[in-house]
Tab-separated table of C-alpha atoms (C1' of nucleotides) in Angstrom:
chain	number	residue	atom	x	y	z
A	109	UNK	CA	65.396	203.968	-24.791
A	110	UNK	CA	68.171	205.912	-26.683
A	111	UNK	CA	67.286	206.597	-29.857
A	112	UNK	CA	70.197	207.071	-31.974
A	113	UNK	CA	70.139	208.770	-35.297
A	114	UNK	CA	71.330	205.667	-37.240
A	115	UNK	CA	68.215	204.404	-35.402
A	116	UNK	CA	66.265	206.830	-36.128
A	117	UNK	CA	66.999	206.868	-39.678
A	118	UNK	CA	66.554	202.715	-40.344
A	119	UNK	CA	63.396	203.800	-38.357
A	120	UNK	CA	62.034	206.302	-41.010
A	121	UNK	CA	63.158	204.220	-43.755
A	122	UNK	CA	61.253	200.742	-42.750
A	123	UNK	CA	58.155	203.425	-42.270
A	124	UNK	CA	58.557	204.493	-46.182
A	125	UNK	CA	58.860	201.286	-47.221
A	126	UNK	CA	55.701	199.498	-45.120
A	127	UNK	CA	53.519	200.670	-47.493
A	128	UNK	CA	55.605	198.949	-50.894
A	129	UNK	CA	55.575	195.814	-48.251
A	130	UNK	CA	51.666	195.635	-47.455
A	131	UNK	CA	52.191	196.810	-44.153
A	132	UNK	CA	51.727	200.855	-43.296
A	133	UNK	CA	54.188	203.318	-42.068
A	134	UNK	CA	53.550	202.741	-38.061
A	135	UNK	CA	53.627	198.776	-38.562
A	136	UNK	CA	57.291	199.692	-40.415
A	137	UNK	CA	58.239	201.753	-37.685
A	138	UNK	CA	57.256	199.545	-34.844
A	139	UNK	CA	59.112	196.265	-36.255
A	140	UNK	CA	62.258	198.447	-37.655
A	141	UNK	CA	62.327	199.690	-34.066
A	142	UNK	CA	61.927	196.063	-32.287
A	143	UNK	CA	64.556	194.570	-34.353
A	144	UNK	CA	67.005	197.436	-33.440
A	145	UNK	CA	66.319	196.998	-30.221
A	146	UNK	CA	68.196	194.233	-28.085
A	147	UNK	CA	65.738	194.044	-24.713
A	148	UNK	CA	62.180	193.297	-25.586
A	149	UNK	CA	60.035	196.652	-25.378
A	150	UNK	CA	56.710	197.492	-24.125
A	151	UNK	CA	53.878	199.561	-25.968
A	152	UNK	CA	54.090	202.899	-23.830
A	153	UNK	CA	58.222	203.015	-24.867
A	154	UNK	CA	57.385	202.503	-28.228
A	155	UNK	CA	54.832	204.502	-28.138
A	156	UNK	CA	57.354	207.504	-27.133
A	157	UNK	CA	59.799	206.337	-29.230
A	158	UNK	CA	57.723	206.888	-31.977
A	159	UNK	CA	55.686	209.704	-31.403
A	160	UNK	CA	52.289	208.082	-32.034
A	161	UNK	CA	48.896	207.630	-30.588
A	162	UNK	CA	48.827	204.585	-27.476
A	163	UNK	CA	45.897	203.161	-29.633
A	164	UNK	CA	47.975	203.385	-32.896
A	165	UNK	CA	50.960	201.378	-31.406
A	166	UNK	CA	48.442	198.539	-30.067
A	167	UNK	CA	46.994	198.168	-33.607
A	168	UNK	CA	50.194	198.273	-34.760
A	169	UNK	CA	51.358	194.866	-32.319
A	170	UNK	CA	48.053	193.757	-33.249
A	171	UNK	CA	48.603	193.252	-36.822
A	172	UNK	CA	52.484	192.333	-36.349
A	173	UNK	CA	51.172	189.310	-34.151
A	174	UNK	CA	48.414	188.808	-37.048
A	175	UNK	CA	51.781	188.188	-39.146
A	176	UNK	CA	53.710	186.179	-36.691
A	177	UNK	CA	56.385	188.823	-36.717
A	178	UNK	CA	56.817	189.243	-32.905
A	179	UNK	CA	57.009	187.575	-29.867
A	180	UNK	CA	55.435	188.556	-26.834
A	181	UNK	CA	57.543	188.613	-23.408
A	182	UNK	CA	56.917	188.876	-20.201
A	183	UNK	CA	59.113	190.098	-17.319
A	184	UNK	CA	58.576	189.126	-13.878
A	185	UNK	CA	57.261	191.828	-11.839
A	186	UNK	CA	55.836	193.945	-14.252
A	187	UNK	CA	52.040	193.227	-15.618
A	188	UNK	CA	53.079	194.815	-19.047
A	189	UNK	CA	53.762	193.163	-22.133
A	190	UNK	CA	57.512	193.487	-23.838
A	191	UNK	CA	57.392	192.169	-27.691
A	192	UNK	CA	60.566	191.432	-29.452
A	193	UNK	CA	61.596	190.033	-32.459
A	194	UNK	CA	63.271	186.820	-33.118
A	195	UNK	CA	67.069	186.724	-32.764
A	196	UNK	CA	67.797	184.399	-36.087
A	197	UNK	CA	66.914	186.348	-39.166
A	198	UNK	CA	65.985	183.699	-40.890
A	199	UNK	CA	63.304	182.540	-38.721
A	200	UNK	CA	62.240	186.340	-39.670
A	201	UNK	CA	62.302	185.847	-43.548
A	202	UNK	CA	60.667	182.159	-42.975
A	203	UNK	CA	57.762	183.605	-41.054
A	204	UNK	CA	57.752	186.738	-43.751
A	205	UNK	CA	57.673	184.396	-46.821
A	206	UNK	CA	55.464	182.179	-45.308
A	207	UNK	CA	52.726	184.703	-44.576
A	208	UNK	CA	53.179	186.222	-47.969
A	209	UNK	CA	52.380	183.370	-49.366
A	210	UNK	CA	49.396	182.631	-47.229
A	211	UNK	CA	47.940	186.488	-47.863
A	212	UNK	CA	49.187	186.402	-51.630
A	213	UNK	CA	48.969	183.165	-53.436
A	214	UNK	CA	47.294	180.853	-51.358
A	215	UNK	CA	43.638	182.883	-52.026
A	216	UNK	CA	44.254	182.897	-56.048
A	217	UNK	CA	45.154	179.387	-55.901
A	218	UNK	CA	42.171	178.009	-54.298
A	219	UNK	CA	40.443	180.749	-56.321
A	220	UNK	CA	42.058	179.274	-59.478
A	221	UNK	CA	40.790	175.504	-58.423
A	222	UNK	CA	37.626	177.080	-57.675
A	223	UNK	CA	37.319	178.127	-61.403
A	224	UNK	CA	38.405	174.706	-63.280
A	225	UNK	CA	35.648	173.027	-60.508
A	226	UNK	CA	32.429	175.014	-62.272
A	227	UNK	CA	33.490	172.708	-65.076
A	228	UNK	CA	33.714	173.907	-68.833
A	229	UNK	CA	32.293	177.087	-69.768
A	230	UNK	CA	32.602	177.166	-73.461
A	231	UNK	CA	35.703	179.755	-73.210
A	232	UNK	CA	38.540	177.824	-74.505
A	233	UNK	CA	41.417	180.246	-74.061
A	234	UNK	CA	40.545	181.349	-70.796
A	235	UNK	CA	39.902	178.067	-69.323
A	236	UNK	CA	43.657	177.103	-70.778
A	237	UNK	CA	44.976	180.312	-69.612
A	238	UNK	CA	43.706	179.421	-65.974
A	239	UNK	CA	44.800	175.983	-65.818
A	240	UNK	CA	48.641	177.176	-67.126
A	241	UNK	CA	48.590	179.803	-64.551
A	242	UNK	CA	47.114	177.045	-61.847
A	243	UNK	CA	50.334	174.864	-62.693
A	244	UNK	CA	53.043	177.102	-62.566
A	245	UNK	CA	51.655	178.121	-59.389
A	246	UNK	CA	51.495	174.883	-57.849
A	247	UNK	CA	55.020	173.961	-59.267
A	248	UNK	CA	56.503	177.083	-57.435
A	249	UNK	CA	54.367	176.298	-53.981
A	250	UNK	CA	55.615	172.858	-54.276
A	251	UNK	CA	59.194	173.942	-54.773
A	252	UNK	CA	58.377	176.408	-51.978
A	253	UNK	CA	57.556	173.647	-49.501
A	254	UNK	CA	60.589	171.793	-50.126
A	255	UNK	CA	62.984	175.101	-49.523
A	256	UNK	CA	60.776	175.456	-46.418
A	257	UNK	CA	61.657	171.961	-45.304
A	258	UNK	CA	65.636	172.365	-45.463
A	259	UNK	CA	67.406	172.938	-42.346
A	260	UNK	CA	68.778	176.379	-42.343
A	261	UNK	CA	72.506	175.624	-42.814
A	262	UNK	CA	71.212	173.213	-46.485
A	263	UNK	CA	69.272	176.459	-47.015
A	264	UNK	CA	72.618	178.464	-47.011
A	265	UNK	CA	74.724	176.223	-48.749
A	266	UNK	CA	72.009	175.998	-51.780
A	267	UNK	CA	71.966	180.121	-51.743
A	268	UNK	CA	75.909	180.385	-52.161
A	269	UNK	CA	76.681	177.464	-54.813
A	270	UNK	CA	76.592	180.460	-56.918
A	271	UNK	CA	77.145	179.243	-60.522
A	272	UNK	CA	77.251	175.748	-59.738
A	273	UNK	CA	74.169	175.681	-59.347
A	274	UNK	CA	73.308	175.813	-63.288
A	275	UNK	CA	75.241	172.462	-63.039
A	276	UNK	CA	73.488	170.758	-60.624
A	277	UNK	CA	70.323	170.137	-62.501
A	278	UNK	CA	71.893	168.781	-65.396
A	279	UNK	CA	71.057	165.111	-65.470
A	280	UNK	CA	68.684	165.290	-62.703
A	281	UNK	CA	64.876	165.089	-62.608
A	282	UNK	CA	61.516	165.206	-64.268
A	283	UNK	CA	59.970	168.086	-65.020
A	284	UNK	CA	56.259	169.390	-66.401
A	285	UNK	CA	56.008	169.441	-70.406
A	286	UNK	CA	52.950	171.424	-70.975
A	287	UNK	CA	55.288	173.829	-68.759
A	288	UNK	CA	58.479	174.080	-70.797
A	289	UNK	CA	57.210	173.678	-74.202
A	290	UNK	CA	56.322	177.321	-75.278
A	291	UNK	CA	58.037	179.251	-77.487
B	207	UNK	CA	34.931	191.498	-76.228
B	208	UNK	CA	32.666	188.595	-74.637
B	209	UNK	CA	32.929	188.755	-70.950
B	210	UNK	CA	31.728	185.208	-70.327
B	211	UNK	CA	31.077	184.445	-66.153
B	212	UNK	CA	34.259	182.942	-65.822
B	213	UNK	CA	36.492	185.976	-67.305
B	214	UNK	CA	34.311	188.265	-65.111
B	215	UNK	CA	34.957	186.026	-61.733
B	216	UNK	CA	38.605	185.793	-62.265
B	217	UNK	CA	38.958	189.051	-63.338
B	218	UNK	CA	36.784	190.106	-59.843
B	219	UNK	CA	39.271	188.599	-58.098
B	220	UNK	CA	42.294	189.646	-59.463
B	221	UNK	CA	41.106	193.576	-58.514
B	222	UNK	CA	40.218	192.262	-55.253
B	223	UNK	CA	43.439	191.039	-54.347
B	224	UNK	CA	45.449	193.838	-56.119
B	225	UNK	CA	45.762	195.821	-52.798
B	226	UNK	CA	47.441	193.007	-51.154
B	227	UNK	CA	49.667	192.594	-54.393
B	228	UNK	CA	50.416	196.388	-54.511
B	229	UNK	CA	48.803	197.892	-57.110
B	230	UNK	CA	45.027	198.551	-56.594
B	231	UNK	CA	41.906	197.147	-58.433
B	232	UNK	CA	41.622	198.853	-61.284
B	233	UNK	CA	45.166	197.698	-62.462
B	234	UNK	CA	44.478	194.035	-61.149
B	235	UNK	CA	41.291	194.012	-63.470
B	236	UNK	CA	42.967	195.497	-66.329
B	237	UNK	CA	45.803	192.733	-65.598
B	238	UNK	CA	43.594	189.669	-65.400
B	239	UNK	CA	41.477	190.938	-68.659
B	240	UNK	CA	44.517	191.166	-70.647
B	241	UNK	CA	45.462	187.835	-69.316
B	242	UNK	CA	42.981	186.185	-70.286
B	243	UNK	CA	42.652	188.133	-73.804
B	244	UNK	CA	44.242	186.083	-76.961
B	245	UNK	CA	43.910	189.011	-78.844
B	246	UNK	CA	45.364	192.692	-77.503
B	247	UNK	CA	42.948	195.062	-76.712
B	248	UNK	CA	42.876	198.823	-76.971
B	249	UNK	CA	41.689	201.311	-74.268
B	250	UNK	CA	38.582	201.819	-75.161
B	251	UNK	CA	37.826	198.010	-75.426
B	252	UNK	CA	38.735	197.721	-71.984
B	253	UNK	CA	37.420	200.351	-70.391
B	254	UNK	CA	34.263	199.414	-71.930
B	255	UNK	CA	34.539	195.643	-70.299
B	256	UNK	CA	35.236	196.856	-66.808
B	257	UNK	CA	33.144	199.671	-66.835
B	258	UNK	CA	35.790	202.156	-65.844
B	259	UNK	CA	36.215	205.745	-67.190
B	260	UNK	CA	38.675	206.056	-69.987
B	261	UNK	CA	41.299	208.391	-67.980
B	262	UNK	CA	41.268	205.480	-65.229
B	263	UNK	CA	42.037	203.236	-68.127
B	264	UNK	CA	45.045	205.429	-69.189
B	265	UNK	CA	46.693	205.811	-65.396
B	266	UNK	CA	45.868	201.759	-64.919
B	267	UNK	CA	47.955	200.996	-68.391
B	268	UNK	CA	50.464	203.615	-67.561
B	269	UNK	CA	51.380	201.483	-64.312
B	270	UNK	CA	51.574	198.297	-65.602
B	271	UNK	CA	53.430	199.463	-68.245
B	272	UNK	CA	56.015	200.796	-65.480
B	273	UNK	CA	55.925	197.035	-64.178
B	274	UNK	CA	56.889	195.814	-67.368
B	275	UNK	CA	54.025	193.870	-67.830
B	276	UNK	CA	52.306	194.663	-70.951
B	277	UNK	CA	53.286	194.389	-74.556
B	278	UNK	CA	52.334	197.045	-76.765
B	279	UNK	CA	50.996	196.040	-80.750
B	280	UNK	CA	50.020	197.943	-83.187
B	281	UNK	CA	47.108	196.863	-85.376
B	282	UNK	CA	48.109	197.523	-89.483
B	283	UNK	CA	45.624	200.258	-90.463
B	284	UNK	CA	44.362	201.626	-86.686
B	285	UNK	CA	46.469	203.891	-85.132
B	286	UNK	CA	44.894	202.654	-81.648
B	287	UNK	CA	47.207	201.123	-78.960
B	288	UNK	CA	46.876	197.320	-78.445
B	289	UNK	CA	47.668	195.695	-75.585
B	290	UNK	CA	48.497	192.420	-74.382
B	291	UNK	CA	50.747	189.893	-71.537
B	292	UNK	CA	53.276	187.470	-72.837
B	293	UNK	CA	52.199	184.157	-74.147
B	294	UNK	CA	54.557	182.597	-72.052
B	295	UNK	CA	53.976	182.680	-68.086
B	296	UNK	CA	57.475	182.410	-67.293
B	297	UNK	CA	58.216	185.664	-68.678
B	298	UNK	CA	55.690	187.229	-66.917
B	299	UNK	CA	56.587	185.522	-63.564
B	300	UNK	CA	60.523	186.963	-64.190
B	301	UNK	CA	59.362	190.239	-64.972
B	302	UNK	CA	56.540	190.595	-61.895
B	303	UNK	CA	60.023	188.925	-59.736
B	304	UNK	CA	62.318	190.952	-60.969
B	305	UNK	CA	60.155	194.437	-60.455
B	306	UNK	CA	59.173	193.593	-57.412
B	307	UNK	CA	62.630	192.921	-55.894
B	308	UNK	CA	63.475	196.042	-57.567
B	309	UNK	CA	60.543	198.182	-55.506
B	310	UNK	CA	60.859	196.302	-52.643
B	311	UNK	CA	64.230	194.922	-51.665
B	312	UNK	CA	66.980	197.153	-53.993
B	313	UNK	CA	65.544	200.626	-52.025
B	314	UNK	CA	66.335	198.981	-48.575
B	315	UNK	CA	69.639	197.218	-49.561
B	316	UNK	CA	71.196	200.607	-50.903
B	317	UNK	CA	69.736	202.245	-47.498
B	318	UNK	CA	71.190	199.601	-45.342
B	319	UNK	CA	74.896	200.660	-47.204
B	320	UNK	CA	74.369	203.710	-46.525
B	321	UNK	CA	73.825	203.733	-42.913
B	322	UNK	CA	77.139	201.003	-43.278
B	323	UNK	CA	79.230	203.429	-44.481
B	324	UNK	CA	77.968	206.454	-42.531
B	325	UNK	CA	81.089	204.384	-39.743
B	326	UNK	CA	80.436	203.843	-36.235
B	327	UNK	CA	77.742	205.388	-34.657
B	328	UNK	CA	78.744	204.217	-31.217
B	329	UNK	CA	75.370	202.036	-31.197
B	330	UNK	CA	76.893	198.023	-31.266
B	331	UNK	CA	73.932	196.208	-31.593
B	332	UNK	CA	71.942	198.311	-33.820
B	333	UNK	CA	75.294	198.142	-36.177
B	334	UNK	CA	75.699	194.360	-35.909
B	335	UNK	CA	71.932	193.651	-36.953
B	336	UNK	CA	72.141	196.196	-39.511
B	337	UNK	CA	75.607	194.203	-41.345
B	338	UNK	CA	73.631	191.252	-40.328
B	339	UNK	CA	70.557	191.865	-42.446
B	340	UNK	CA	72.168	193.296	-44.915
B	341	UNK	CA	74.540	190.061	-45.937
B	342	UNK	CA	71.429	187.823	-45.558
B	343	UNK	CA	69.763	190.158	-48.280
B	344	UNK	CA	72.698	190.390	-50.412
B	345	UNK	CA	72.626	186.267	-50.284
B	346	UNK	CA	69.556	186.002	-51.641
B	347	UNK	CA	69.889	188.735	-54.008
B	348	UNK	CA	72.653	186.922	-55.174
B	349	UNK	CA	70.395	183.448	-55.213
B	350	UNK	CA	68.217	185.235	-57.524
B	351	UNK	CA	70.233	186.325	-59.624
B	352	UNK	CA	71.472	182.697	-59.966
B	353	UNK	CA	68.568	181.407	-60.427
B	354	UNK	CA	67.662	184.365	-62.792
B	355	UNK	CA	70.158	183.630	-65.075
B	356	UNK	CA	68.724	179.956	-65.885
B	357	UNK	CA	66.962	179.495	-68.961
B	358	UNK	CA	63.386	177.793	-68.561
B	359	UNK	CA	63.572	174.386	-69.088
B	360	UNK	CA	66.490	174.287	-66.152
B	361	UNK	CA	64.707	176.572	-64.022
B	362	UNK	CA	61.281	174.078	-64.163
B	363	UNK	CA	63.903	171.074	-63.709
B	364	UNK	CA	65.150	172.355	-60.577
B	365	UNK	CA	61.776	173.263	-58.995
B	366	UNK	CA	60.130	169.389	-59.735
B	367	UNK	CA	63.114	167.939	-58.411
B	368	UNK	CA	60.906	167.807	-54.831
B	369	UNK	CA	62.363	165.950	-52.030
B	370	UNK	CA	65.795	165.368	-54.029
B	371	UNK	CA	67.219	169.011	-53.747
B	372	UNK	CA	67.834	168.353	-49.876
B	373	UNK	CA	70.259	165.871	-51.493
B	374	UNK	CA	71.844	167.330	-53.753
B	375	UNK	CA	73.659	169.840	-51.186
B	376	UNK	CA	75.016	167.331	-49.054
B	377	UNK	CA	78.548	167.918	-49.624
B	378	UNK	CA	78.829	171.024	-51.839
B	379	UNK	CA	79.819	174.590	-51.340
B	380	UNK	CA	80.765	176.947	-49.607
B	381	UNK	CA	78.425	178.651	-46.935
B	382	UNK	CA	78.436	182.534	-44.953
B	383	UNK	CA	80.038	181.356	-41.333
B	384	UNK	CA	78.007	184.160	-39.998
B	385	UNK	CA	75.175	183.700	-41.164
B	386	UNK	CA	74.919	179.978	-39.708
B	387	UNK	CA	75.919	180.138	-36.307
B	388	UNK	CA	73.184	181.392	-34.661
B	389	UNK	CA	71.497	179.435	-32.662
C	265	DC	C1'	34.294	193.425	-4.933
C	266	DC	C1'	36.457	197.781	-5.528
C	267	DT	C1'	40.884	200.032	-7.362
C	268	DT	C1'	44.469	200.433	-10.197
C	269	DC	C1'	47.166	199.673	-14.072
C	270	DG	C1'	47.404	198.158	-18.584
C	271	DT	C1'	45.288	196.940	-23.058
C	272	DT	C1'	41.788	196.943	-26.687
C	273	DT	C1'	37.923	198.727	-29.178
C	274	DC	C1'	35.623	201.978	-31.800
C	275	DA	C1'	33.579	206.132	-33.880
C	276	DG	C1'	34.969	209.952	-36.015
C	277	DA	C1'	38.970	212.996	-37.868
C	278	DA	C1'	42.845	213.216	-40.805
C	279	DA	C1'	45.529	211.645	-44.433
C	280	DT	C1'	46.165	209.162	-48.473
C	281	DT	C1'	44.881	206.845	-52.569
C	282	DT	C1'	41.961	206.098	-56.357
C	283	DC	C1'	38.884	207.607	-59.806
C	284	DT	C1'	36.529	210.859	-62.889
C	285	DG	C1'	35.430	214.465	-66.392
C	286	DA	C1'	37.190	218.215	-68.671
C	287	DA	C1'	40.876	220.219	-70.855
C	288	DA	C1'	45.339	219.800	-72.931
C	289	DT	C1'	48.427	217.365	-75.775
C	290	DC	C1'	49.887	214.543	-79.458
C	291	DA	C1'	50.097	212.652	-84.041
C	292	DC	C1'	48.429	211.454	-88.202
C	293	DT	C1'	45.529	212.793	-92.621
C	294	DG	C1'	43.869	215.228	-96.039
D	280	DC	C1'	48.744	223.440	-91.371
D	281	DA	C1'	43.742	222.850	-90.076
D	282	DG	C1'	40.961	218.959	-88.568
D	283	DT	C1'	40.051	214.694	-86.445
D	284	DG	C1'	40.742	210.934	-83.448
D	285	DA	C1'	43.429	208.968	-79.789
D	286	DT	C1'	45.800	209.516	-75.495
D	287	DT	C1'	47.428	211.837	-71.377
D	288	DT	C1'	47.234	215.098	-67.727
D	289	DC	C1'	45.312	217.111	-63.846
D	290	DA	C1'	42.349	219.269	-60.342
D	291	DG	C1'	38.863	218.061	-57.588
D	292	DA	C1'	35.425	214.308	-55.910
D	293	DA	C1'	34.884	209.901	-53.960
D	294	DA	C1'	36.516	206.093	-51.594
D	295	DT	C1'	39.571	203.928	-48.610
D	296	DT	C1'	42.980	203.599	-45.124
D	297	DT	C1'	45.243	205.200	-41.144
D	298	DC	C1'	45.317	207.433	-36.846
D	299	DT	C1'	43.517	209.400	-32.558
D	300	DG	C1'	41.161	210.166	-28.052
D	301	DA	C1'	37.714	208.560	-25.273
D	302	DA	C1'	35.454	204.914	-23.427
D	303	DA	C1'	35.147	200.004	-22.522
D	304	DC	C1'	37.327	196.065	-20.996
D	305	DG	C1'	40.283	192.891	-18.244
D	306	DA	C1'	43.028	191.188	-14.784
D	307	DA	C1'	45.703	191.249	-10.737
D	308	DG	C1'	46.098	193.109	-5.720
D	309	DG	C1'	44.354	194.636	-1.819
DNA sequence: CCTTCGTTTCAGAAATTTCTGAAATCACTG
DNA sequence: CAGTGATTTCAGAAATTTCTGAAACGAAGG
């Protein structure tokens, strides 16, 4: 396991940033190091690579599989477990988007339904408030789904239209009023 | 300042979930008070409703002033602060986007440059997944800032469009060779 | 069914983040 | 330019999160 310093330095800065991402530093370090790394690895090598505890590298996998972010290998003759990550990136930022979603909107939404459910409560403005905020979301999980849907290479094309896309949605399509109409 | 059940259960949850959103609970609360306020509020009103002490108060609006994501008003005759969020939800959806790609993605893009332009480093694979990620980031960034650039009404017309958007990039555009290949 | 190798759990230690109260600062007003 | 009210700063307290080492667990192989 060499660990070269352009390694070592994509390694430090994935740790910095885990905790801006949700994740913490050795979760950071552990995935920045798996996706550097072109064989699958197993926990005692990352655990050197790293410099951490044995116990903090398997909480570390722990909550990485909790995300969906690695795989798990094995390799014949050897009882240990090798975890990788995928090859396609953007199974990575499907899986990462996803999961955001599911941690991040998904509980406020059903939170939000929850809210309009008790029925009125005499509190005008916040009940209209709520039920704005409950669209919008729903329009951008629905718009969401159908990104999710597109085959990778659609999902390229859309991303680099670049300015034509302004021109696409001309003509096209129906679209929320209570949405659009403020000032 | 009535706190009616339903202000005080979204505003619960909005502190709960402000660890997962980055920012902690006191800022979530303050957040989902404001939000939910028609009329802005000073400090001391608020750290009265979420029985907070008033320094807390100060750090909390101090943040989400940082995010962008208060208004400050000044009441004719009071020389209190007033605070409130943007009628409109798109605004605050742009601004919350926009900071957050800032925090979270801009740091990492500049770092994965840098480590570009540092040349060679004798390490193949660790330089091919670093260009790699790198263009897929700068394609959406460059998405965004597409879509950024739309004014409302488009911007609501292209996310109800549902099922039609897979057709609408049948036969346009250009596309990242790279980017697609993979298999 | 014991041994060995690997992994997970967990209670406490360490580190970090959040929150508070007191003091400092700032900015109008008389 | 003192006095008052509003806001910010900041050092330490409290709370939370992360990390570790030791022990428990599990699953082949003999």
């Amino acid at each position: 396991m060499k660990t070269t310093p352009l390694r070592q330095e994509f390694i430090l800065h994935f740790g910095e940033m885990g905790s801006r991402w949700g994740i913490n530093r050795t979760v950071g370090q552990i995935y920045a190091l798996l996706f550097l790394s072109s064989e699958p690895l197993n926990a005692e090598t990352i655990t050197e690579a790293l410099g951490i505890s044995r116990s903090n590298t398997s909480m570390g996998l722990k909550e990485l599989q909790s995300w969906n972010l690695v795989r798990l290998k094995h390799v014949p003759g050897d009882r240990r477990d090798y975890f990788t990550t995928p090859d396609d990136l953007w199974e990575i930022v499907r899986t990462l988007v996803a999961e955001r979603k599911k941690r991040e909107i998904d509980p406020t939404l059903t939170k939000l339904r929850e809210l309009e459910m008790q029925g009125p409560a005499g509190d005008d403005y916040a009940e209209a408030r709520i039920a704005e905020l409950r669209e919008l979301i729903e329009m951008m999980t629905g718009f969401y789904a159908e990104m999710e849907k597109l085959e990778t290479e659609r999902l390229v094309k859309l991303m680099t239209l670049g300015s034509r896309i302004a021109g696409l949605i001309d003509k096209t399509g129906g679209m929320i009023p209570s949405l659009t109409k403020r000032k």
